[in-house]
Amino acid sequence: MVVFAGQGDARRSMSLLWRSAVSAGAALKPGPKPGLDVDTIVAAGVAVADEQGMAALSMRAVGTRLGRTAMALYTYVPSKSELVDLMHDRVLAELPTEYDTSAGWRPAITDWADDTWAFHLRHPWVLQVSQARPVLGPNEYARLETVVRILGGIGLEPLHVRRVIAVLFQFVRGMALVATEHRQAAPETGVPDEEWWAQRSALLAEFAPDFTERFPALAALESTASLAAMTEAEAGGAASHMEQEAREAFRVGLGLILDGVEAAVRTDSDGTLHASAGTP
């Protein structure tokens, strides 16, 4: 399920996101203080999505959680489209905006990536909000500002920095998606991972008895890597084997990306420009 942000009324959405005077609406009117407000509705929406997933999110579900009808919410939030934008930007406020760079940019960006990974596992529904059209809220910009501050002075051309940031964002997001899907697979299908793999492994051996001969490089890799992966999974604690695999792939992949950034910084510091840095 993919949800595209920014589908509601543009002016109303931006007003709510940036909390302009216009967005205050009923709160500015004289009379008794209303029992609802935008923040309360958004918090309820986040709770519904955290507990039940994005598919369960609706104005009716949020209203029910608050003991109100869906119609009672529309005075504050015009539709589910605006609600999704507000929810997305609200949870992004959980991410730290300051990182210690005294030991260099690499430890800081590693801490940022770890925090972002954990954030996505807390709010897996965020991964269903497409990045093709960003929300353009203050916390979304604060998240980007944080990474720009860490990497902006490392010595790469601005366009190269922007693309490195894009790679980091999409890498962390993609690996977190893999981990959250591993978490969701068993409860969503009713079949534990161990049972699923045991059944299909047996069938693979039955229907592809020549697997090793057909795929020798893969078979050789798996014969040695699987044992190491199982050892890592056992040391990883409560996480499933597949989730632990995703976590280790995240760790290794991030290290390789940062190795590449360091190599690019060294090359640029020697006065050699990267052809890719200025190529669209």
GROMACS .gro file of C-alpha atoms in nm:
model
  280
    1MET     CA    1   0.000   0.000   0.000
    2VAL     CA    2   0.144   0.334  -0.109
    3VAL     CA    3  -0.004   0.664   0.004
    4PHE     CA    4   0.084   0.983  -0.179
    5ALA     CA    5   0.118   1.292   0.038
    6GLY     CA    6  -0.015   1.631  -0.059
    7GLN     CA    7  -0.348   1.516  -0.203
    8GLY     CA    8  -0.561   1.752   0.002
    9ASP     CA    9  -0.625   2.120  -0.053
   10ALA     CA   10  -0.277   2.272  -0.093
   11ARG     CA   11  -0.345   2.597   0.094
   12ARG     CA   12  -0.525   2.428   0.381
   13SER     CA   13  -0.260   2.158   0.413
   14MET     CA   14   0.030   2.402   0.422
   15SER     CA   15  -0.157   2.622   0.665
   16LEU     CA   16  -0.210   2.330   0.902
   17LEU     CA   17   0.145   2.202   0.865
   18TRP     CA   18   0.302   2.537   0.939
   19ARG     CA   19   0.036   2.633   1.197
   20SER     CA   20  -0.046   2.975   1.054
   21ALA     CA   21  -0.313   3.193   1.208
   22VAL     CA   22  -0.553   3.074   0.938
   23SER     CA   23  -0.515   2.713   1.051
   24ALA     CA   24  -0.623   2.795   1.405
   25GLY     CA   25  -0.983   2.808   1.281
   26ALA     CA   26  -1.229   2.753   1.559
   27ALA     CA   27  -0.964   2.800   1.824
   28LEU     CA   28  -0.961   3.174   1.748
   29LYS     CA   29  -1.336   3.211   1.782
   30PRO     CA   30  -1.483   3.346   2.106
   31GLY     CA   31  -1.671   3.110   2.335
   32PRO     CA   32  -1.597   2.788   2.523
   33LYS     CA   33  -1.275   2.608   2.446
   34PRO     CA   34  -1.347   2.329   2.197
   35GLY     CA   35  -1.301   1.969   2.306
   36LEU     CA   36  -1.099   1.890   1.996
   37ASP     CA   37  -0.802   2.047   1.826
   38VAL     CA   38  -0.570   1.962   1.542
   39ASP     CA   39  -0.295   1.820   1.763
   40THR     CA   40  -0.536   1.586   1.944
   41ILE     CA   41  -0.673   1.455   1.615
   42VAL     CA   42  -0.326   1.404   1.468
   43ALA     CA   43  -0.207   1.220   1.781
   44ALA     CA   44  -0.507   0.989   1.756
   45GLY     CA   45  -0.433   0.926   1.389
   46VAL     CA   46  -0.074   0.834   1.472
   47ALA     CA   47  -0.196   0.594   1.741
   48VAL     CA   48  -0.435   0.422   1.499
   49ALA     CA   49  -0.162   0.385   1.234
   50ASP     CA   50   0.097   0.263   1.487
   51GLU     CA   51  -0.136   0.001   1.630
   52GLN     CA   52  -0.333  -0.112   1.325
   53GLY     CA   53  -0.141   0.005   1.019
   54MET     CA   54  -0.210   0.255   0.746
   55ALA     CA   55  -0.489   0.043   0.595
   56ALA     CA   56  -0.695   0.092   0.912
   57LEU     CA   57  -0.659   0.470   0.911
   58SER     CA   58  -0.977   0.664   0.838
   59MET     CA   59  -1.148   0.970   0.974
   60ARG     CA   60  -1.409   0.738   1.123
   61ALA     CA   61  -1.144   0.528   1.301
   62VAL     CA   62  -0.980   0.840   1.443
   63GLY     CA   63  -1.318   0.979   1.550
   64THR     CA   64  -1.405   0.652   1.721
   65ARG     CA   65  -1.078   0.659   1.911
   66LEU     CA   66  -1.164   1.008   2.034
   67GLY     CA   67  -1.526   0.922   2.109
   68ARG     CA   68  -1.649   1.148   1.829
   69THR     CA   69  -1.801   1.110   1.486
   70ALA     CA   70  -1.595   1.157   1.174
   71MET     CA   71  -1.798   1.469   1.099
   72ALA     CA   72  -1.678   1.628   1.422
   73LEU     CA   73  -1.318   1.615   1.296
   74TYR     CA   74  -1.373   1.797   0.969
   75THR     CA   75  -1.386   2.140   1.133
   76TYR     CA   76  -1.021   2.093   1.226
   77VAL     CA   77  -0.881   1.860   0.959
   78PRO     CA   78  -1.062   1.870   0.623
   79SER     CA   79  -0.998   1.509   0.515
   80LYS     CA   80  -0.781   1.201   0.552
   81SER     CA   81  -0.537   1.344   0.296
   82GLU     CA   82  -0.449   1.641   0.517
   83LEU     CA   83  -0.444   1.411   0.820
   84VAL     CA   84  -0.178   1.187   0.664
   85ASP     CA   85   0.039   1.491   0.590
   86LEU     CA   86   0.006   1.612   0.947
   87MET     CA   87   0.073   1.269   1.095
   88HIS     CA   88   0.383   1.221   0.884
   89ASP     CA   89   0.528   1.555   0.984
   90ARG     CA   90   0.429   1.508   1.349
   91VAL     CA   91   0.621   1.183   1.398
   92LEU     CA   92   0.928   1.324   1.223
   93ALA     CA   93   0.959   1.558   1.522
   94GLU     CA   94   1.081   1.256   1.720
   95LEU     CA   95   1.408   1.250   1.527
   96PRO     CA   96   1.703   1.433   1.683
   97THR     CA   97   1.813   1.749   1.507
   98GLU     CA   98   2.155   1.786   1.670
   99TYR     CA   99   2.449   1.546   1.639
  100ASP     CA  100   2.798   1.577   1.782
  101THR     CA  101   3.044   1.622   1.496
  102SER     CA  102   3.351   1.673   1.714
  103ALA     CA  103   3.475   1.326   1.615
  104GLY     CA  104   3.398   1.390   1.249
  105TRP     CA  105   3.105   1.360   1.015
  106ARG     CA  106   3.108   0.980   0.989
  107PRO     CA  107   3.016   0.895   1.351
  108ALA     CA  108   2.748   1.165   1.338
  109ILE     CA  109   2.589   1.034   1.019
  110THR     CA  110   2.606   0.679   1.155
  111ASP     CA  111   2.416   0.789   1.464
  112TRP     CA  112   2.163   0.966   1.241
  113ALA     CA  113   2.114   0.652   1.033
  114ASP     CA  114   2.067   0.437   1.345
  115ASP     CA  115   1.811   0.681   1.484
  116THR     CA  116   1.625   0.690   1.152
  117TRP     CA  117   1.625   0.309   1.131
  118ALA     CA  118   1.475   0.283   1.481
  119PHE     CA  119   1.221   0.555   1.397
  120HIS     CA  120   1.092   0.358   1.098
  121LEU     CA  121   1.058   0.043   1.306
  122ARG     CA  122   0.849   0.239   1.559
  123HIS     CA  123   0.628   0.385   1.287
  124PRO     CA  124   0.631   0.139   0.994
  125TRP     CA  125   0.333   0.310   0.832
  126VAL     CA  126   0.558   0.605   0.752
  127LEU     CA  127   0.730   0.384   0.495
  128GLN     CA  128   0.401   0.367   0.304
  129VAL     CA  129   0.396   0.744   0.253
  130SER     CA  130   0.561   0.792  -0.085
  131GLN     CA  131   0.860   1.023  -0.110
  132ALA     CA  132   0.772   1.109  -0.470
  133ARG     CA  133   0.576   1.408  -0.337
  134PRO     CA  134   0.712   1.522  -0.001
  135VAL     CA  135   0.488   1.661   0.270
  136LEU     CA  136   0.687   1.989   0.286
  137GLY     CA  137   0.625   2.033   0.656
  138PRO     CA  138   0.859   2.194   0.913
  139ASN     CA  139   0.978   1.867   1.065
  140GLU     CA  140   1.049   1.720   0.723
  141TYR     CA  141   1.271   2.020   0.650
  142ALA     CA  142   1.429   1.995   0.997
  143ARG     CA  143   1.525   1.634   0.923
  144LEU     CA  144   1.689   1.736   0.597
  145GLU     CA  145   1.856   2.039   0.757
  146THR     CA  146   2.014   1.808   1.016
  147VAL     CA  147   2.183   1.591   0.754
  148VAL     CA  148   2.289   1.890   0.545
  149ARG     CA  149   2.461   2.039   0.851
  150ILE     CA  150   2.651   1.714   0.907
  151LEU     CA  151   2.762   1.666   0.547
  152GLY     CA  152   2.759   2.019   0.408
  153GLY     CA  153   3.116   2.098   0.508
  154ILE     CA  154   3.293   1.773   0.424
  155GLY     CA  155   3.451   1.907   0.107
  156LEU     CA  156   3.230   1.780  -0.174
  157GLU     CA  157   3.059   1.991  -0.436
  158PRO     CA  158   2.704   2.092  -0.333
  159LEU     CA  159   2.538   1.882  -0.604
  160HIS     CA  160   2.743   1.581  -0.498
  161VAL     CA  161   2.641   1.636  -0.134
  162ARG     CA  162   2.275   1.653  -0.234
  163ARG     CA  163   2.299   1.320  -0.414
  164VAL     CA  164   2.489   1.156  -0.129
  165ILE     CA  165   2.208   1.265   0.103
  166ALA     CA  166   1.950   1.117  -0.137
  167VAL     CA  167   2.138   0.785  -0.136
  168LEU     CA  168   2.153   0.780   0.245
  169PHE     CA  169   1.784   0.860   0.288
  170GLN     CA  170   1.672   0.597   0.040
  171PHE     CA  171   1.914   0.334   0.170
  172VAL     CA  172   1.799   0.369   0.530
  173ARG     CA  173   1.436   0.381   0.424
  174GLY     CA  174   1.470   0.076   0.198
  175MET     CA  175   1.647  -0.141   0.454
  176ALA     CA  176   1.401  -0.039   0.725
  177LEU     CA  177   1.118  -0.142   0.493
  178VAL     CA  178   1.271  -0.488   0.459
  179ALA     CA  179   1.296  -0.521   0.838
  180THR     CA  180   0.939  -0.405   0.900
  181GLU     CA  181   0.805  -0.645   0.637
  182HIS     CA  182   0.986  -0.931   0.811
  183ARG     CA  183   0.814  -0.825   1.135
  184GLN     CA  184   0.475  -0.810   0.966
  185ALA     CA  185   0.496  -1.132   0.762
  186ALA     CA  186   0.405  -1.382   1.034
  187PRO     CA  187   0.116  -1.191   1.194
  188GLU     CA  188  -0.025  -1.089   0.855
  189THR     CA  189  -0.012  -1.439   0.703
  190GLY     CA  190  -0.055  -1.651   1.014
  191VAL     CA  191   0.251  -1.858   0.921
  192PRO     CA  192   0.573  -1.831   1.128
  193ASP     CA  193   0.894  -1.768   0.937
  194GLU     CA  194   1.046  -2.101   1.041
  195GLU     CA  195   0.745  -2.296   0.913
  196TRP     CA  196   0.735  -2.104   0.584
  197TRP     CA  197   1.104  -2.159   0.511
  198ALA     CA  198   1.102  -2.524   0.619
  199GLN     CA  199   0.812  -2.608   0.388
  200ARG     CA  200   0.950  -2.432   0.084
  201SER     CA  201   1.307  -2.546   0.136
  202ALA     CA  202   1.188  -2.904   0.131
  203LEU     CA  203   0.989  -2.842  -0.187
  204LEU     CA  204   1.286  -2.666  -0.349
  205ALA     CA  205   1.500  -2.971  -0.283
  206GLU     CA  206   1.225  -3.189  -0.434
  207PHE     CA  207   1.158  -2.987  -0.746
  208ALA     CA  208   1.512  -2.860  -0.808
  209PRO     CA  209   1.743  -3.148  -0.708
  210ASP     CA  210   2.011  -3.002  -0.936
  211PHE     CA  211   2.000  -2.663  -0.763
  212THR     CA  212   2.370  -2.671  -0.666
  213GLU     CA  213   2.477  -2.752  -1.021
  214ARG     CA  214   2.253  -2.485  -1.173
  215PHE     CA  215   2.355  -2.213  -0.930
  216PRO     CA  216   2.705  -2.308  -0.811
  217ALA     CA  217   2.822  -1.960  -0.705
  218LEU     CA  218   2.509  -1.902  -0.497
  219ALA     CA  219   2.526  -2.248  -0.340
  220ALA     CA  220   2.892  -2.200  -0.246
  221LEU     CA  221   2.820  -1.862  -0.090
  222GLU     CA  222   2.522  -1.989   0.108
  223SER     CA  223   2.706  -2.293   0.238
  224THR     CA  224   2.949  -2.069   0.425
  225ALA     CA  225   2.746  -1.753   0.481
  226SER     CA  226   2.437  -1.919   0.630
  227LEU     CA  227   2.620  -2.051   0.936
  228ALA     CA  228   2.772  -1.710   1.007
  229ALA     CA  229   2.431  -1.547   0.962
  230MET     CA  230   2.269  -1.787   1.207
  231THR     CA  231   2.541  -1.714   1.463
  232GLU     CA  232   2.479  -1.341   1.425
  233ALA     CA  233   2.103  -1.393   1.460
  234GLU     CA  234   2.149  -1.588   1.784
  235ALA     CA  235   2.365  -1.306   1.920
  236GLY     CA  236   2.109  -1.050   1.808
  237GLY     CA  237   1.853  -1.137   2.074
  238ALA     CA  238   1.478  -1.144   2.021
  239ALA     CA  239   1.469  -1.028   1.658
  240SER     CA  240   1.379  -1.292   1.401
  241HIS     CA  241   1.654  -1.438   1.186
  242MET     CA  242   1.535  -1.248   0.879
  243GLU     CA  243   1.499  -0.920   1.066
  244GLN     CA  244   1.847  -0.965   1.208
  245GLU     CA  245   1.972  -1.030   0.854
  246ALA     CA  246   1.817  -0.700   0.744
  247ARG     CA  247   1.981  -0.521   1.036
  248GLU     CA  248   2.323  -0.662   0.952
  249ALA     CA  249   2.279  -0.580   0.584
  250PHE     CA  250   2.191  -0.227   0.692
  251ARG     CA  251   2.506  -0.203   0.903
  252VAL     CA  252   2.735  -0.339   0.631
  253GLY     CA  253   2.570  -0.140   0.353
  254LEU     CA  254   2.590   0.185   0.546
  255GLY     CA  255   2.959   0.124   0.609
  256LEU     CA  256   3.022   0.070   0.238
  257ILE     CA  257   2.834   0.387   0.145
  258LEU     CA  258   3.030   0.591   0.398
  259ASP     CA  259   3.356   0.433   0.276
  260GLY     CA  260   3.263   0.561  -0.068
  261VAL     CA  261   3.189   0.909   0.063
  262GLU     CA  262   3.525   0.916   0.242
  263ALA     CA  263   3.700   0.811  -0.078
  264ALA     CA  264   3.519   1.086  -0.269
  265VAL     CA  265   3.620   1.343  -0.009
  266ARG     CA  266   3.985   1.234  -0.031
  267THR     CA  267   3.976   1.253  -0.410
  268ASP     CA  268   3.822   1.599  -0.410
  269SER     CA  269   4.068   1.719  -0.148
  270ASP     CA  270   4.349   1.623  -0.388
  271GLY     CA  271   4.198   1.859  -0.642
  272THR     CA  272   4.046   1.594  -0.867
  273LEU     CA  273   3.682   1.653  -0.953
  274HIS     CA  274   3.447   1.360  -0.991
  275ALA     CA  275   3.284   1.336  -1.328
  276SER     CA  276   2.967   1.213  -1.158
  277ALA     CA  277   2.954   1.508  -0.921
  278GLY     CA  278   2.857   1.752  -1.194
  279THR     CA  279   2.663   1.517  -1.417
  280PRO     CA  280   2.284   1.522  -1.398
   0.00000   0.00000   0.00000
